[in-house]
CSV table of C-alpha atoms in Angstrom, one decimal:
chain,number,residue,atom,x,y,z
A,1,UNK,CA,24.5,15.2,7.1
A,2,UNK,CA,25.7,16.7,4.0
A,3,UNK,CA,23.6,14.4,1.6
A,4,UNK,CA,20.8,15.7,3.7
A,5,UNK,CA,21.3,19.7,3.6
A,6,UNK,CA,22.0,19.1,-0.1
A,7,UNK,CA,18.9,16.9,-0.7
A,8,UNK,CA,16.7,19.1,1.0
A,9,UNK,CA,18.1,22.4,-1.1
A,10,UNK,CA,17.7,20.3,-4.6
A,11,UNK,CA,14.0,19.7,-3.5
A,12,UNK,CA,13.1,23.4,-2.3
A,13,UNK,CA,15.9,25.3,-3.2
A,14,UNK,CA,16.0,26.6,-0.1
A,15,UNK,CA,19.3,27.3,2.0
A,16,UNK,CA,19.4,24.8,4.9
A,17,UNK,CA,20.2,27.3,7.9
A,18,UNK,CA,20.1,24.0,10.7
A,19,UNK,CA,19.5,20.6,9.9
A,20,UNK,CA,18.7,18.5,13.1
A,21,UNK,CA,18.0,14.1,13.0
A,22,UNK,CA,15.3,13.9,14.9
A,23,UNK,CA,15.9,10.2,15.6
A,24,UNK,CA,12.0,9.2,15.6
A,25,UNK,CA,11.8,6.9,12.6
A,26,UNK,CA,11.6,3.2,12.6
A,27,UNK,CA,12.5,2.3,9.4
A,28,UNK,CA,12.3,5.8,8.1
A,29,UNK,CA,14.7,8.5,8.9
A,30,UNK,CA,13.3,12.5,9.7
A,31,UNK,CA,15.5,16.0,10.3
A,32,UNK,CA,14.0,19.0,10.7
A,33,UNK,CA,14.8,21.6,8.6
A,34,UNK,CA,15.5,25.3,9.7
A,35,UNK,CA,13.2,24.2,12.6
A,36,UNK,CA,10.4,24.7,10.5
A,37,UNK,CA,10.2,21.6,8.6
A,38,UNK,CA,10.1,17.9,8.6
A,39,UNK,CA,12.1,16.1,5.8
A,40,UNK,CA,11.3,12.0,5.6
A,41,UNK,CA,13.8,10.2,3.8
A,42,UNK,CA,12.6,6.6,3.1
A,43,UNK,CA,14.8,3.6,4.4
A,44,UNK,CA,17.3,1.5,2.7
A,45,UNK,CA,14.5,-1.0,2.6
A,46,UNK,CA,10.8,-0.4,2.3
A,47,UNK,CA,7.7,-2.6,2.8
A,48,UNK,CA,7.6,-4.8,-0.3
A,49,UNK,CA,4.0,-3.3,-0.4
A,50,UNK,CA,4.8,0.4,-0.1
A,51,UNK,CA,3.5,2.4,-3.1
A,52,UNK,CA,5.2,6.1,-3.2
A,53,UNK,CA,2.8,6.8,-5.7
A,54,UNK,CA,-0.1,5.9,-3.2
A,55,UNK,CA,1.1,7.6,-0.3
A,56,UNK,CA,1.2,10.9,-2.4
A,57,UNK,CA,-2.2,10.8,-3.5
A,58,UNK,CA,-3.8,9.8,-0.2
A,59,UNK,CA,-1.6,12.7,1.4
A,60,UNK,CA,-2.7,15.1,-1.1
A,61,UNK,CA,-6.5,13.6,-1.1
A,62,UNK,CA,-6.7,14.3,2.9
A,63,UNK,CA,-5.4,18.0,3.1
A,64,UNK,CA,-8.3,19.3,3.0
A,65,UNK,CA,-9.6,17.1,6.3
A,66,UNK,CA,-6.6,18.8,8.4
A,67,UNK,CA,-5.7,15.5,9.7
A,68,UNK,CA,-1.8,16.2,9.5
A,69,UNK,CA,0.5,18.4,9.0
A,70,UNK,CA,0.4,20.3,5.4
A,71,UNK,CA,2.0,18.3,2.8
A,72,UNK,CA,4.9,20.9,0.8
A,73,UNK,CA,6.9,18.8,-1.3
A,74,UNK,CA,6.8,15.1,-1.9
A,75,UNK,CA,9.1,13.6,-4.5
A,76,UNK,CA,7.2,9.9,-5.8
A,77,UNK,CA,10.4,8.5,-7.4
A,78,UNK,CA,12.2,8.2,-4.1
A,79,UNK,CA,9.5,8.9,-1.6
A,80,UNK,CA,11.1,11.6,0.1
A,81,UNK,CA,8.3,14.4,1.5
A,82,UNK,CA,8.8,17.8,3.4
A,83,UNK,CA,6.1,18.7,5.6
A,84,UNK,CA,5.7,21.4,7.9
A,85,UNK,CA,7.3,21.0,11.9
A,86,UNK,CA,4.4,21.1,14.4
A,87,UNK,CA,5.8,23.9,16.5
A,88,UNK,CA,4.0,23.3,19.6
A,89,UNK,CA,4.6,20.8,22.5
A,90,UNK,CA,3.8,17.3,21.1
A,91,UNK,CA,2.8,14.6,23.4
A,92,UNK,CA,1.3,11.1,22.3
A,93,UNK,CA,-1.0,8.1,23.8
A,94,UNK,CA,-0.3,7.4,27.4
A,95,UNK,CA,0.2,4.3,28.8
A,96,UNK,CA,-3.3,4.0,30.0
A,97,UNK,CA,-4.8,6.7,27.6
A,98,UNK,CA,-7.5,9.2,29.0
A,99,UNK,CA,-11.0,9.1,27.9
A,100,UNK,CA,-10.1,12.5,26.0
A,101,UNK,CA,-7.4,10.3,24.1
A,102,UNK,CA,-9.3,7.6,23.0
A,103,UNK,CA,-12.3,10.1,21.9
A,104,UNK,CA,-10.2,12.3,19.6
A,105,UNK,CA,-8.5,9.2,18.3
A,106,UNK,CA,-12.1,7.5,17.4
A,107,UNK,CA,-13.4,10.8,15.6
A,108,UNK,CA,-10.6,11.5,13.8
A,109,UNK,CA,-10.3,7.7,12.3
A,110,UNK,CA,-13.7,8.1,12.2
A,111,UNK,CA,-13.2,11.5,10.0
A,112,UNK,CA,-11.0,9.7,7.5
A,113,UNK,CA,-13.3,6.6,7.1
A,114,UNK,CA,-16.0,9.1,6.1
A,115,UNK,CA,-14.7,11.3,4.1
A,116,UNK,CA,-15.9,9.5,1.0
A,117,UNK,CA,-12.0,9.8,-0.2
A,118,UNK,CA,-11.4,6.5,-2.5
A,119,UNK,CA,-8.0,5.7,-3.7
A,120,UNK,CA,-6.6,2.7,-6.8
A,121,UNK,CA,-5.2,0.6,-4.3
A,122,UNK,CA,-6.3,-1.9,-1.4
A,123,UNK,CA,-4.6,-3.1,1.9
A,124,UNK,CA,-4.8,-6.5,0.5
A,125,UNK,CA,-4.1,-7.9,4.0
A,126,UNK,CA,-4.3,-11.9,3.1
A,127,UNK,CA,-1.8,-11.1,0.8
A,128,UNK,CA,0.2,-9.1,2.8
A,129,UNK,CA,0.4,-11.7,5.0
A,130,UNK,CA,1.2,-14.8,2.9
A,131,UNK,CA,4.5,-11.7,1.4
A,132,UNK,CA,5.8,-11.4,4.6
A,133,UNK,CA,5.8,-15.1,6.4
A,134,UNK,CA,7.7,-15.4,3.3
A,135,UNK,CA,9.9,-13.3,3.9
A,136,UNK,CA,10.6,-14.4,8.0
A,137,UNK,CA,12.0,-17.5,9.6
A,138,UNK,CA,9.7,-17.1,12.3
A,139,UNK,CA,6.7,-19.6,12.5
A,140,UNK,CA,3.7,-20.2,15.1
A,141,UNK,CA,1.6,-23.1,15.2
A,142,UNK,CA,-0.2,-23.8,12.2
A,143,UNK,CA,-3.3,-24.7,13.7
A,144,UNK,CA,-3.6,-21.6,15.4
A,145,UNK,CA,-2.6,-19.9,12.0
A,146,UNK,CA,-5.0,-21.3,10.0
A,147,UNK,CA,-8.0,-21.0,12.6
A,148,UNK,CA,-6.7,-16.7,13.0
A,149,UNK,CA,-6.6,-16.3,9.3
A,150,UNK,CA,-10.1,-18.5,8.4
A,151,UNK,CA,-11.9,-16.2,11.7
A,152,UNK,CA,-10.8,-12.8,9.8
A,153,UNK,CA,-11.6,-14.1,6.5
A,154,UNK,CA,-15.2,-14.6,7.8
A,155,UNK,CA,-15.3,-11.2,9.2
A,156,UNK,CA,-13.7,-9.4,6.4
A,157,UNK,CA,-16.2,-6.6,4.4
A,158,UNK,CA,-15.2,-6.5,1.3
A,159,UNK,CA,-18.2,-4.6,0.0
A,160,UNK,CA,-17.1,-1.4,2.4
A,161,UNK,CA,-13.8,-0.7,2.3
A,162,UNK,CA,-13.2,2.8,3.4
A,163,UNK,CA,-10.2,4.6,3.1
A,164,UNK,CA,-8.3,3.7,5.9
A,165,UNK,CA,-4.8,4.6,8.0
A,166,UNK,CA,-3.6,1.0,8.9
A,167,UNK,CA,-0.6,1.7,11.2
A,168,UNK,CA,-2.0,3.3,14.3
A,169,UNK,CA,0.9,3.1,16.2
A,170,UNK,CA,1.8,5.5,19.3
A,171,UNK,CA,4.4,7.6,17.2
A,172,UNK,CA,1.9,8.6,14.5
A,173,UNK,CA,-0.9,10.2,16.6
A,174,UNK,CA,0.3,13.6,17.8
A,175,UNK,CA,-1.4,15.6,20.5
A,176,UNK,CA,-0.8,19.5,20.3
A,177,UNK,CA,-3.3,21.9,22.0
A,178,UNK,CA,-6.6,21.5,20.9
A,179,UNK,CA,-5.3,19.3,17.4
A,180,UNK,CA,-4.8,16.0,16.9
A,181,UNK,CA,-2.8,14.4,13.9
A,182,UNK,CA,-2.8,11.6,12.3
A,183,UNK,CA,0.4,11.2,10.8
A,184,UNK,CA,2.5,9.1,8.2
A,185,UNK,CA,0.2,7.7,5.7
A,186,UNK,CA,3.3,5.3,4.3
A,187,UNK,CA,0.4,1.9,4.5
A,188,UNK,CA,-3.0,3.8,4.1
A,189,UNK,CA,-5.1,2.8,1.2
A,190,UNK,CA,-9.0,1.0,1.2
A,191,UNK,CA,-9.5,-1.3,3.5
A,192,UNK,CA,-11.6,-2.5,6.5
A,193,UNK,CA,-12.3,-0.1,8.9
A,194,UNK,CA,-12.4,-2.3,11.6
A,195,UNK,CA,-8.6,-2.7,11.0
A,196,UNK,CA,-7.7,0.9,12.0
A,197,UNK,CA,-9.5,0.1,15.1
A,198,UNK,CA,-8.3,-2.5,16.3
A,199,UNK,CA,-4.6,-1.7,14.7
A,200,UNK,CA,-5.0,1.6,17.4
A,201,UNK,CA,-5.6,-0.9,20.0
A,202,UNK,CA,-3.6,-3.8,19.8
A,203,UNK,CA,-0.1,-1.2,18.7
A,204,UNK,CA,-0.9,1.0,21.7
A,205,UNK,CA,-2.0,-1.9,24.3
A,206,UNK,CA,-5.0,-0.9,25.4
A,207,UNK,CA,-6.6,-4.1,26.6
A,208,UNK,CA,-8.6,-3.0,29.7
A,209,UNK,CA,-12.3,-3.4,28.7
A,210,UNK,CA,-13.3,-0.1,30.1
A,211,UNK,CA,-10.9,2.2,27.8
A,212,UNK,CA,-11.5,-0.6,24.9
A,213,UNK,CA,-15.6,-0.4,24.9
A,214,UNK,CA,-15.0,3.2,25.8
A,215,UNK,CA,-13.3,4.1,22.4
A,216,UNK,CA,-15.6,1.7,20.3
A,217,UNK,CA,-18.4,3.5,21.7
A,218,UNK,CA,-16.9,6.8,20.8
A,219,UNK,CA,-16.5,5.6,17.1
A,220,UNK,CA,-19.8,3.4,16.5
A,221,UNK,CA,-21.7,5.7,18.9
A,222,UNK,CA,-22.5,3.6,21.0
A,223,UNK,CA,-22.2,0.3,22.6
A,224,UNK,CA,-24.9,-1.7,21.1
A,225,UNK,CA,-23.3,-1.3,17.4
A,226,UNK,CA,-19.5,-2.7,18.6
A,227,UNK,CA,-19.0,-5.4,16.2
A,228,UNK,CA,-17.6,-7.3,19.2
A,229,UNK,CA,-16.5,-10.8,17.1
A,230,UNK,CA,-15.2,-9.0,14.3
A,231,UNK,CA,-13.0,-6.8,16.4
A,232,UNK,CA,-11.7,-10.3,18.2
A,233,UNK,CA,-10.9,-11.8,14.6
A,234,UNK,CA,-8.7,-9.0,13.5
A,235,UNK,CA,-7.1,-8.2,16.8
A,236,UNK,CA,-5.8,-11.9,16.5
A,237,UNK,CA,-4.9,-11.2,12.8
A,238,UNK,CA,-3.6,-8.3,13.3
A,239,UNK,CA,-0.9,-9.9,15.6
A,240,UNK,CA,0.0,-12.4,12.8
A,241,UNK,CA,0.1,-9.9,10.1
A,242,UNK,CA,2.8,-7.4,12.2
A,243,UNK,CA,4.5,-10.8,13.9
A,244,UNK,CA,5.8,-11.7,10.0
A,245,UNK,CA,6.2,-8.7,9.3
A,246,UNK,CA,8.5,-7.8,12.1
A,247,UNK,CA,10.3,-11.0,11.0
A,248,UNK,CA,10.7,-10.2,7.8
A,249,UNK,CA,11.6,-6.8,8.2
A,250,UNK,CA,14.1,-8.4,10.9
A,251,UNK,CA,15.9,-9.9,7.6
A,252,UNK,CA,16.9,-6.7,5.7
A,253,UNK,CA,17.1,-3.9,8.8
A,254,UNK,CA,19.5,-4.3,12.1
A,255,UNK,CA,17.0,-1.7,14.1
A,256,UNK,CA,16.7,-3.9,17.2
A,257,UNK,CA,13.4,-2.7,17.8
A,258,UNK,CA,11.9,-5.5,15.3
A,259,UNK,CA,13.0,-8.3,17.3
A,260,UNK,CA,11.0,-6.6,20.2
A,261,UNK,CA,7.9,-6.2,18.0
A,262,UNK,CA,8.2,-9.6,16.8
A,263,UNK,CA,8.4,-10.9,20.6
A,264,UNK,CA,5.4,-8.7,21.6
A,265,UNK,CA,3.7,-10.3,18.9
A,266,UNK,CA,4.4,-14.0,19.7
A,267,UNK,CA,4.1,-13.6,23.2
A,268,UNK,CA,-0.5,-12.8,22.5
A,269,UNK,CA,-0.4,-15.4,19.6
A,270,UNK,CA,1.3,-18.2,22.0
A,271,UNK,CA,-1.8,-17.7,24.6
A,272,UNK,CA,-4.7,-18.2,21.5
């Protein structure tokens, strides 16, 4: 913990009081300082994709949106940030979210693909994908592969990329009071909308077609505008995409939790 409390004190200069892990991160670790801030330190190994530089300027693009908690310090050559500690009770997506839920999770992506905020790089998801099957042993059936990718190809607008969140997992939407955050903006960049929609779905496992067409509805405004086969194409993608990444990231990290991700992920791409 030393490296931490001195770390911290190089960055801000100021004295670390408490310094407590808050043993949240997946690949990322996060203390909070002095109970009144949250310092990220990045893994030993990041997303080959990851862009330090990136995730800066969308961070400090979005402040003015209050989408997450202010940004105070964020140092681009190691990707360390300090941001402040949401002091009130936190609770996250339920297991079978309420209508309440999925509506502030649609208007908030919904605020962030609107906001006209344009940053240098893309999600480049094909060639995510192609880096980090690469990277894993695991393999599905190629058929299957080829007829996912080629069905999200077709589907893919690349004349309206907005600027998007792309990993809307439970952990990074954060319910306090009347607020909801968006947190951890390690992937975002310009991409697909569609993506963050369905990436809220498929990592959260919403797949009754009430709370599903209930959320789209929320977003598009209604139900008549739900690109229905474009959100089918990327759900199926999206399972690739995160299957090799899990495996890949299997590779370089013992977290035992990418094994499980990697499982979830084969066990919906077996069924296609």
């Amino acid at each position: 913990m030393k490296d931490i409390v001195e770390l911290f004190e190089r960055l801000t200069a100021e004295k670390v009081l408490s310094c407590q892990d808050m043993a949240n991160g997946i690949s990322n670790r996060n203390y909070l300082i002095n109970g009144k801030k949250v310092l990220r330190v990045k893994g030993a190994f990041s997303d080959p994709f990851y862009s330090s530089s990136t995730e800066h300027e969308v961070e400090s693009k979005i402040a003015h949106l209050d989408l997450a908690p202010r940004l105070l310090v964020f140092d681009e050559p190691s990707g360390t940030k300090i941001a402040e500690f949401i002091e009130e009770k936190v609770s996250f997506v339920d297991p079978h979210p309420t209508e309440y839920q999925l509506e502030q999770v649609a208007l908030i992506l919904k605020k962030l693909h609107t906001s006209g905020i344009r940053v240098t790089n893309k999600f480049s998801m094909f060639d995510r994908l192609e880096a980090y099957k690469k990277e894993s042993f695991a393999r599905i059936n190629p058929i299957v592969e080829s007829s996912i990718i080629a069905a999200a190809k077709q589907n893919f607008d690349t004349k309206h990329l907005v600027l998007c969140h792309n990993d809307v997992v439970r952990g990074n939407i954060l319910f306090a009071g009347d607020k909801v955050y968006l947190i951890d903006y390690e992937y975002a960049c310009m991409n697909d909308p569609v993506f963050d929609l369905v990436s809220f779905l498929s990592e959260n496992n919403i797949e009754d077609r009430k709370s599903v067409f209930y959320f789209l509805s929320k977003y598009y405004g209604n139900e008549a505008m739900i690109p229905v086969e474009k959100i089918s194409a990327f759900y199926h993608f999206l399972d690739l995409l995160w299957f090799y990444w899990a495996g890949m990231m299997q590779r370089h990290c013992p977290n035992p939790i990418f094994a499980k991700i990697a499982d979830i992920k084969h066990q919906r791409l077996i069924k296609l």
